[in-house]
Amino acid sequence: NKFITGSYFFGIAVLLLVGSGTKLSYDQQQKFDHIMSTIDLGAEYDASTKYYRANQAYQSSKTGFLLFGGSCDSMCQRNKKRMELAKQQLDDIRAEGNARVSDAKRTP
């Protein structure tokens, strides 16, 4: 179909000509790089590892009958609290990193 093929090629041409975005000046690039370098990826990795381990401990401490109305004993409750705390810390670190990425993207 000629119309579909023509529309397809027109769309690609528009993307190539208009969709290239804008170039940053040297100062803008420096500012962007500086903001991005303030993101602590090591802290996010450490928090992610801590959450993974806490979640594994919680999952392994739950009884097999928990799904059928069983209860979570004191060790399970402790592991659940640790897992929730680790999740909150991870979420806070990720939110801070995402805010910095947003700041960097708004570099004038």
Coordinates of C-alpha atoms in Angstrom, one line a residue:
N1 CA 0.0 0.0 0.0
K2 CA 1.5 3.3 -1.1
F3 CA -0.1 5.4 1.6
I4 CA 1.2 3.2 4.4
T5 CA 4.7 3.1 2.9
G6 CA 4.8 6.8 2.3
S7 CA 3.6 7.6 5.9
Y8 CA 6.2 5.2 7.3
F9 CA 9.1 7.0 5.4
F10 CA 7.7 10.4 6.2
G11 CA 7.7 9.5 9.9
I12 CA 11.3 8.3 9.7
A13 CA 12.3 11.5 7.9
V14 CA 10.6 13.7 10.6
L15 CA 12.3 11.7 13.4
L16 CA 15.7 12.1 11.7
L17 CA 15.3 15.9 11.1
V18 CA 13.4 17.0 14.2
G19 CA 13.9 14.3 16.8
S20 CA 17.7 14.8 17.2
G21 CA 17.1 17.0 20.2
T22 CA 19.2 20.0 21.2
K23 CA 22.9 20.1 21.7
L24 CA 24.2 21.2 25.1
S25 CA 26.9 23.9 25.4
Y26 CA 30.1 23.1 27.1
D27 CA 29.0 24.8 30.3
Q28 CA 25.7 23.0 30.3
Q29 CA 27.4 19.7 29.7
Q30 CA 29.8 20.4 32.6
K31 CA 26.9 21.3 34.9
F32 CA 25.0 18.2 33.8
D33 CA 28.0 15.9 34.4
H34 CA 28.6 17.5 37.9
I35 CA 25.0 16.9 39.0
M36 CA 25.1 13.3 37.7
S37 CA 28.4 12.7 39.5
T38 CA 26.7 13.5 42.8
I39 CA 24.4 10.4 42.5
D40 CA 25.8 7.7 44.9
L41 CA 25.3 4.5 42.9
G42 CA 27.3 2.6 45.6
A43 CA 24.7 3.6 48.2
E44 CA 21.9 2.4 46.0
Y45 CA 23.7 -0.9 45.3
D46 CA 24.4 -1.4 49.0
A47 CA 20.8 -0.6 50.0
S48 CA 19.5 -3.0 47.3
T49 CA 21.7 -5.8 48.5
K50 CA 20.6 -5.1 52.1
Y51 CA 16.9 -5.2 51.0
Y52 CA 17.4 -8.4 49.0
R53 CA 19.0 -10.2 52.0
A54 CA 16.4 -8.9 54.4
N55 CA 13.6 -10.1 52.1
Q56 CA 15.2 -13.5 51.7
A57 CA 15.5 -13.8 55.5
Y58 CA 11.8 -12.8 55.9
Q59 CA 10.6 -15.2 53.2
S60 CA 12.6 -18.1 54.7
S61 CA 11.3 -17.4 58.2
K62 CA 7.6 -17.5 57.2
T63 CA 5.9 -20.8 58.0
G64 CA 4.6 -22.9 55.1
F65 CA 1.1 -22.5 56.5
L66 CA 1.2 -18.7 56.6
L67 CA -0.8 -18.7 53.3
F68 CA -3.5 -20.7 54.9
G69 CA -4.0 -18.5 58.0
G70 CA -0.9 -19.4 59.9
S71 CA 0.9 -16.9 62.0
C72 CA 4.3 -15.3 61.8
D73 CA 6.4 -16.0 64.9
S74 CA 8.7 -13.5 66.6
M75 CA 11.7 -14.2 64.4
C76 CA 9.4 -13.8 61.3
Q77 CA 8.1 -10.5 62.6
R78 CA 11.6 -9.2 63.3
N79 CA 12.7 -10.2 59.8
K80 CA 9.6 -8.5 58.4
K81 CA 10.4 -5.3 60.2
R82 CA 14.0 -5.4 59.0
M83 CA 12.8 -6.0 55.4
E84 CA 10.4 -3.1 55.6
L85 CA 13.1 -0.8 56.9
A86 CA 15.5 -1.9 54.2
K87 CA 12.8 -1.3 51.6
Q88 CA 12.1 2.2 52.9
Q89 CA 15.8 3.0 52.9
L90 CA 16.2 1.8 49.3
D91 CA 13.1 3.8 48.2
D92 CA 14.5 6.9 49.8
I93 CA 17.9 6.5 48.1
R94 CA 16.3 5.9 44.8
A95 CA 14.0 8.9 45.2
E96 CA 17.0 11.1 45.9
G97 CA 18.8 9.7 42.8
N98 CA 15.8 10.2 40.6
A99 CA 15.4 13.8 41.9
R100 CA 19.0 14.5 41.0
V101 CA 18.6 13.0 37.5
S102 CA 15.5 15.3 37.0
D103 CA 17.6 18.3 38.1
A104 CA 20.3 17.3 35.7
K105 CA 17.8 17.0 32.8
R106 CA 16.5 20.5 33.6
T107 CA 20.0 21.9 33.0
P108 CA 19.4 25.2 31.2

